[in-house]
Amino acid sequence: MKVFSNAETFNYSWEEVSTANWRKYCPWNEKSTHVVAVDTLSRSVDPDTGILRTERLITCRQSAPDWLKKMMGGAMEESQVLETSYVDPARRTVTMVSANLTWSNLINVQETVVYRPLNAHQTQFTQEAQITALCGGWQRIKNSIEDTLVKRFRENAVKGKEGFEAVLEMSRRVFAEEREREKMMMIMAQAPNIRRAAAEADML
Amino acid sequence: MSQSLDKQCNEVKERYDTCFLKWYSEKYLRGTGTVDNNECSALFKEYNQCLQKALKERGIDKLLEDAREDNKENDAAFLGKKK
């Protein structure tokens, strides 16, 4: 088994990060292109704890090294991951656990990601992945498979951070514009009252 | 928003995702609203019907059953339920 771990700080509030997290893999993220589809399978709020539990199917397309393709006798290009996430609004944490659906007889990948607030303006991201090659046979081959995946995790983590930063920035801008528009609508709606009040004031 | 596994589900998925995001940021994070009976549930039902078909066609439904079985420990740990 090999372990990959990583920690990052985002200069955005936990509320912003946990919201933007739902669209981490949208077109604003030009870096994480290996994620080609994200589907929500189920979603529920626990009535006792208020925890939001979501199951998502993540579809990735990323080619495997040639030696591994040869060994498996396939392209290995498309793979699926089941991500189960738990948003705890009381503790203000998002915990996401992911497991590979594809090639699960060959490898077992378990990833845990947690977002928690550092303060009102910063959020910490921690990630840990455990990678275990299950195939029988030489230890050397198992090690190579595990090392390949650790390397892939490291590359995707760098891209993931850059891509998510872009999503966070866009989300903040869109939310600000939305609020501005709502404010304008309210002023417009109030305009006749203001005019009437002004007219009445003139008459006095 | 991101794409769906099946192109045919993209349109309803987009509508559902937009609805959910609004609910999440405006209601859930502010401590109001439950997911089971909210404004997005009709959209989710429609999206899920499309998605289930796509999962079955690709044989992913079977893989999901196994993975869910393996995830039970995580549910116990992160939903904070006593066994």
GROMACS .gro file of C-alpha atoms in nm:
model
  287
    1MET     CA    1   0.000   0.000   0.000
    2LYS     CA    2   0.113   0.354  -0.078
    3VAL     CA    3  -0.023   0.674   0.069
    4PHE     CA    4  -0.051   1.011  -0.099
    5SER     CA    5  -0.133   1.309   0.119
    6ASN     CA    6  -0.165   1.677   0.051
    7ALA     CA    7  -0.289   1.994   0.222
    8GLU     CA    8  -0.380   2.333   0.077
    9THR     CA    9  -0.523   2.660   0.204
   10PHE     CA   10  -0.784   2.850   0.003
   11ASN     CA   11  -0.832   3.220   0.076
   12TYR     CA   12  -1.210   3.194   0.069
   13SER     CA   13  -1.466   3.134   0.342
   14TRP     CA   14  -1.583   2.780   0.415
   15GLU     CA   15  -1.929   2.871   0.283
   16GLU     CA   16  -1.783   2.984  -0.050
   17VAL     CA   17  -1.556   2.681  -0.078
   18SER     CA   18  -1.824   2.429   0.013
   19THR     CA   19  -2.062   2.585  -0.242
   20ALA     CA   20  -1.806   2.607  -0.522
   21ASN     CA   21  -1.702   2.249  -0.448
   22TRP     CA   22  -2.024   2.130  -0.612
   23ARG     CA   23  -1.907   2.273  -0.941
   24LYS     CA   24  -1.536   2.210  -0.911
   25TYR     CA   25  -1.541   2.030  -1.245
   26CYS     CA   26  -1.737   2.285  -1.448
   27PRO     CA   27  -1.600   2.457  -1.761
   28TRP     CA   28  -1.446   2.733  -1.542
   29ASN     CA   29  -1.197   2.469  -1.436
   30GLU     CA   30  -0.971   2.436  -1.739
   31LYS     CA   31  -0.712   2.229  -1.556
   32SER     CA   32  -0.889   1.915  -1.435
   33THR     CA   33  -0.978   1.796  -1.784
   34HIS     CA   34  -0.944   1.429  -1.685
   35VAL     CA   35  -1.286   1.454  -1.517
   36VAL     CA   36  -1.534   1.425  -1.801
   37ALA     CA   37  -1.864   1.376  -1.615
   38VAL     CA   38  -2.007   1.424  -1.266
   39ASP     CA   39  -2.348   1.276  -1.185
   40THR     CA   40  -2.547   1.295  -0.865
   41LEU     CA   41  -2.679   0.951  -0.770
   42SER     CA   42  -2.855   1.030  -0.443
   43ARG     CA   43  -2.894   1.308  -0.193
   44SER     CA   44  -3.053   1.336   0.151
   45VAL     CA   45  -3.044   1.539   0.470
   46ASP     CA   46  -3.026   1.343   0.794
   47PRO     CA   47  -3.317   1.469   1.006
   48ASP     CA   48  -3.129   1.419   1.335
   49THR     CA   49  -2.794   1.576   1.253
   50GLY     CA   50  -2.872   1.798   0.951
   51ILE     CA   51  -2.584   1.631   0.766
   52LEU     CA   52  -2.621   1.642   0.388
   53ARG     CA   53  -2.516   1.312   0.232
   54THR     CA   54  -2.455   1.299  -0.143
   55GLU     CA   55  -2.343   1.020  -0.373
   56ARG     CA   56  -2.182   1.121  -0.699
   57LEU     CA   57  -2.043   0.922  -0.987
   58ILE     CA   58  -1.725   1.076  -1.123
   59THR     CA   59  -1.620   0.967  -1.471
   60CYS     CA   60  -1.255   1.018  -1.563
   61ARG     CA   61  -1.073   0.982  -1.889
   62GLN     CA   62  -0.699   0.957  -1.859
   63SER     CA   63  -0.476   0.717  -2.044
   64ALA     CA   64  -0.274   0.462  -1.852
   65PRO     CA   65   0.096   0.400  -1.913
   66ASP     CA   66   0.164   0.168  -2.208
   67TRP     CA   67   0.312  -0.114  -1.997
   68LEU     CA   68  -0.002  -0.128  -1.785
   69LYS     CA   69  -0.230  -0.124  -2.089
   70LYS     CA   70  -0.033  -0.414  -2.237
   71MET     CA   71  -0.058  -0.610  -1.914
   72MET     CA   72  -0.433  -0.555  -1.891
   73GLY     CA   73  -0.493  -0.597  -2.262
   74GLY     CA   74  -0.718  -0.293  -2.280
   75ALA     CA   75  -0.729   0.080  -2.328
   76MET     CA   76  -0.811   0.157  -1.962
   77GLU     CA   77  -0.912   0.505  -2.064
   78GLU     CA   78  -1.245   0.557  -1.895
   79SER     CA   79  -1.285   0.489  -1.526
   80GLN     CA   80  -1.546   0.560  -1.263
   81VAL     CA   81  -1.526   0.664  -0.900
   82LEU     CA   82  -1.802   0.667  -0.637
   83GLU     CA   83  -1.775   0.975  -0.418
   84THR     CA   84  -1.981   0.991  -0.099
   85SER     CA   85  -1.978   1.328   0.072
   86TYR     CA   86  -2.101   1.451   0.408
   87VAL     CA   87  -2.161   1.818   0.478
   88ASP     CA   88  -2.188   1.882   0.851
   89PRO     CA   89  -2.332   2.233   0.892
   90ALA     CA   90  -2.288   2.230   1.272
   91ARG     CA   91  -1.919   2.142   1.265
   92ARG     CA   92  -1.875   2.319   0.931
   93THR     CA   93  -1.692   2.038   0.757
   94VAL     CA   94  -1.721   1.876   0.418
   95THR     CA   95  -1.585   1.521   0.410
   96MET     CA   96  -1.566   1.336   0.079
   97VAL     CA   97  -1.469   0.971   0.054
   98SER     CA   98  -1.405   0.819  -0.287
   99ALA     CA   99  -1.346   0.467  -0.408
  100ASN     CA  100  -1.270   0.336  -0.755
  101LEU     CA  101  -1.544   0.135  -0.926
  102THR     CA  102  -1.340   0.042  -1.228
  103TRP     CA  103  -1.053  -0.209  -1.206
  104SER     CA  104  -1.146  -0.276  -0.846
  105ASN     CA  105  -1.023  -0.635  -0.879
  106LEU     CA  106  -0.678  -0.498  -0.963
  107ILE     CA  107  -0.641  -0.189  -0.751
  108ASN     CA  108  -0.809  -0.036  -0.451
  109VAL     CA  109  -0.800   0.342  -0.422
  110GLN     CA  110  -0.958   0.508  -0.120
  111GLU     CA  111  -0.943   0.884  -0.101
  112THR     CA  112  -1.059   1.114   0.178
  113VAL     CA  113  -1.085   1.489   0.133
  114VAL     CA  114  -1.187   1.730   0.411
  115TYR     CA  115  -1.264   2.101   0.386
  116ARG     CA  116  -1.273   2.285   0.718
  117PRO     CA  117  -1.259   2.655   0.808
  118LEU     CA  118  -0.930   2.798   0.935
  119ASN     CA  119  -1.094   3.134   1.008
  120ALA     CA  120  -1.369   3.352   0.856
  121HIS     CA  121  -1.176   3.401   0.532
  122GLN     CA  122  -0.971   3.086   0.487
  123THR     CA  123  -1.047   2.719   0.432
  124GLN     CA  124  -0.817   2.423   0.468
  125PHE     CA  125  -0.822   2.134   0.226
  126THR     CA  126  -0.668   1.801   0.327
  127GLN     CA  127  -0.646   1.499   0.104
  128GLU     CA  128  -0.526   1.147   0.169
  129ALA     CA  129  -0.531   0.857  -0.073
  130GLN     CA  130  -0.448   0.496   0.003
  131ILE     CA  131  -0.351   0.298  -0.302
  132THR     CA  132  -0.325  -0.080  -0.289
  133ALA     CA  133  -0.249  -0.309  -0.583
  134LEU     CA  134  -0.441  -0.633  -0.534
  135CYS     CA  135  -0.316  -0.847  -0.818
  136GLY     CA  136  -0.124  -1.154  -0.728
  137GLY     CA  137   0.227  -1.197  -0.851
  138TRP     CA  138   0.545  -1.005  -0.823
  139GLN     CA  139   0.583  -0.737  -0.563
  140ARG     CA  140   0.777  -0.539  -0.821
  141ILE     CA  141   0.471  -0.513  -1.043
  142LYS     CA  142   0.247  -0.417  -0.754
  143ASN     CA  143   0.495  -0.146  -0.656
  144SER     CA  144   0.503  -0.014  -1.012
  145ILE     CA  145   0.124   0.004  -1.028
  146GLU     CA  146   0.105   0.183  -0.693
  147ASP     CA  147   0.384   0.425  -0.784
  148THR     CA  148   0.214   0.508  -1.113
  149LEU     CA  149  -0.106   0.596  -0.931
  150VAL     CA  150   0.069   0.803  -0.664
  151LYS     CA  151   0.238   1.000  -0.943
  152ARG     CA  152  -0.099   1.049  -1.111
  153PHE     CA  153  -0.251   1.173  -0.783
  154ARG     CA  154   0.033   1.422  -0.739
  155GLU     CA  155  -0.010   1.561  -1.093
  156ASN     CA  156  -0.389   1.582  -1.060
  157ALA     CA  157  -0.359   1.753  -0.720
  158VAL     CA  158  -0.156   2.041  -0.866
  159LYS     CA  159  -0.402   2.083  -1.152
  160GLY     CA  160  -0.694   2.043  -0.914
  161LYS     CA  161  -0.575   2.328  -0.692
  162GLU     CA  162  -0.523   2.563  -0.989
  163GLY     CA  163  -0.855   2.468  -1.144
  164PHE     CA  164  -1.050   2.507  -0.822
  165GLU     CA  165  -0.894   2.852  -0.761
  166ALA     CA  166  -1.038   2.959  -1.096
  167VAL     CA  167  -1.382   2.823  -1.003
  168LEU     CA  168  -1.373   3.003  -0.666
  169GLU     CA  169  -1.282   3.333  -0.829
  170MET     CA  170  -1.561   3.302  -1.089
  171SER     CA  171  -1.814   3.197  -0.824
  172ARG     CA  172  -1.735   3.501  -0.611
  173ARG     CA  173  -1.771   3.730  -0.912
  174VAL     CA  174  -2.102   3.574  -1.022
  175PHE     CA  175  -2.245   3.590  -0.669
  176ALA     CA  176  -2.145   3.957  -0.638
  177GLU     CA  177  -2.312   4.036  -0.971
  178GLU     CA  178  -2.622   3.849  -0.864
  179ARG     CA  179  -2.643   4.049  -0.540
  180GLU     CA  180  -2.591   4.376  -0.732
  181ARG     CA  181  -2.873   4.283  -0.969
  182GLU     CA  182  -3.106   4.198  -0.679
  183LYS     CA  183  -3.026   4.534  -0.517
  184MET     CA  184  -3.105   4.716  -0.843
  185MET     CA  185  -3.435   4.529  -0.877
  186MET     CA  186  -3.529   4.633  -0.527
  187ILE     CA  187  -3.449   4.999  -0.595
  188MET     CA  188  -3.648   4.983  -0.920
  189ALA     CA  189  -3.942   4.832  -0.737
  190GLN     CA  190  -3.922   5.108  -0.476
  191ALA     CA  191  -3.893   5.388  -0.734
  192PRO     CA  192  -4.268   5.467  -0.766
  193ASN     CA  193  -4.296   5.496  -0.386
  194ILE     CA  194  -3.995   5.725  -0.372
  195ARG     CA  195  -4.138   5.944  -0.651
  196ARG     CA  196  -4.476   5.959  -0.478
  197ALA     CA  197  -4.311   6.052  -0.148
  198ALA     CA  198  -4.109   6.324  -0.325
  199ALA     CA  199  -4.423   6.461  -0.494
  200GLU     CA  200  -4.606   6.468  -0.163
  201ALA     CA  201  -4.314   6.643   0.000
  202ASP     CA  202  -4.325   6.907  -0.279
  203MET     CA  203  -4.691   6.978  -0.215
  204LEU     CA  204  -4.632   7.054   0.150
  205MET     CA  205  -2.179   2.278  -1.473
  206SER     CA  206  -2.016   1.949  -1.560
  207GLN     CA  207  -2.143   1.700  -1.816
  208SER     CA  208  -2.345   1.387  -1.747
  209LEU     CA  209  -2.222   1.037  -1.820
  210ASP     CA  210  -2.492   1.025  -2.088
  211LYS     CA  211  -2.542   1.323  -2.320
  212GLN     CA  212  -2.917   1.262  -2.312
  213CYS     CA  213  -2.926   1.353  -1.941
  214ASN     CA  214  -2.730   1.679  -1.979
  215GLU     CA  215  -3.024   1.914  -2.011
  216VAL     CA  216  -3.219   1.795  -1.705
  217LYS     CA  217  -2.895   1.755  -1.508
  218GLU     CA  218  -2.807   2.120  -1.574
  219ARG     CA  219  -3.148   2.231  -1.447
  220TYR     CA  220  -3.120   2.012  -1.140
  221ASP     CA  221  -2.763   2.123  -1.058
  222THR     CA  222  -2.862   2.490  -1.086
  223CYS     CA  223  -3.162   2.433  -0.860
  224PHE     CA  224  -2.953   2.245  -0.604
  225LEU     CA  225  -2.678   2.505  -0.593
  226LYS     CA  226  -2.930   2.780  -0.524
  227TRP     CA  227  -3.094   2.572  -0.250
  228TYR     CA  228  -2.755   2.484  -0.098
  229SER     CA  229  -2.623   2.840  -0.081
  230GLU     CA  230  -2.946   3.023   0.000
  231LYS     CA  231  -3.124   2.776   0.224
  232TYR     CA  232  -2.919   2.483   0.345
  233LEU     CA  233  -2.613   2.682   0.457
  234ARG     CA  234  -2.845   2.928   0.632
  235GLY     CA  235  -3.006   2.646   0.825
  236THR     CA  236  -3.341   2.628   0.649
  237GLY     CA  237  -3.488   2.364   0.419
  238THR     CA  238  -3.467   1.988   0.400
  239VAL     CA  239  -3.368   1.799   0.090
  240ASP     CA  240  -3.643   1.542   0.085
  241ASN     CA  241  -3.924   1.779   0.013
  242ASN     CA  242  -3.770   2.077  -0.155
  243GLU     CA  243  -3.812   2.264  -0.479
  244CYS     CA  244  -3.555   2.051  -0.664
  245SER     CA  245  -3.698   1.706  -0.596
  246ALA     CA  246  -3.915   1.687  -0.910
  247LEU     CA  247  -3.612   1.778  -1.123
  248PHE     CA  248  -3.400   1.522  -0.942
  249LYS     CA  249  -3.654   1.249  -1.011
  250GLU     CA  250  -3.653   1.330  -1.380
  251TYR     CA  251  -3.272   1.342  -1.395
  252ASN     CA  252  -3.240   1.020  -1.197
  253GLN     CA  253  -3.471   0.830  -1.432
  254CYS     CA  254  -3.247   0.926  -1.723
  255LEU     CA  255  -2.931   0.844  -1.529
  256GLN     CA  256  -3.045   0.503  -1.401
  257LYS     CA  257  -3.102   0.394  -1.760
  258ALA     CA  258  -2.751   0.507  -1.855
  259LEU     CA  259  -2.598   0.323  -1.557
  260LYS     CA  260  -2.777   0.000  -1.643
  261GLU     CA  261  -2.671   0.015  -2.008
  262ARG     CA  262  -2.308   0.046  -1.903
  263GLY     CA  263  -2.320  -0.214  -1.625
  264ILE     CA  264  -2.224   0.049  -1.366
  265ASP     CA  265  -2.532  -0.023  -1.150
  266LYS     CA  266  -2.379  -0.355  -1.036
  267LEU     CA  267  -2.043  -0.194  -0.951
  268LEU     CA  268  -2.226   0.068  -0.747
  269GLU     CA  269  -2.401  -0.193  -0.536
  270ASP     CA  270  -2.066  -0.339  -0.427
  271ALA     CA  271  -1.911   0.001  -0.362
  272ARG     CA  272  -2.208   0.108  -0.148
  273GLU     CA  273  -2.169  -0.205   0.061
  274ASP     CA  274  -1.803  -0.113   0.120
  275ASN     CA  275  -1.896   0.243   0.214
  276LYS     CA  276  -2.113   0.148   0.512
  277GLU     CA  277  -1.831   0.205   0.759
  278ASN     CA  278  -1.789   0.559   0.630
  279ASP     CA  279  -2.160   0.623   0.674
  280ALA     CA  280  -2.137   0.511   1.033
  281ALA     CA  281  -1.832   0.731   1.095
  282PHE     CA  282  -1.943   1.047   0.915
  283LEU     CA  283  -2.315   1.048   0.974
  284GLY     CA  284  -2.236   1.023   1.344
  285LYS     CA  285  -2.500   0.756   1.404
  286LYS     CA  286  -2.478   0.511   1.685
  287LYS     CA  287  -2.504   0.152   1.570
   0.00000   0.00000   0.00000
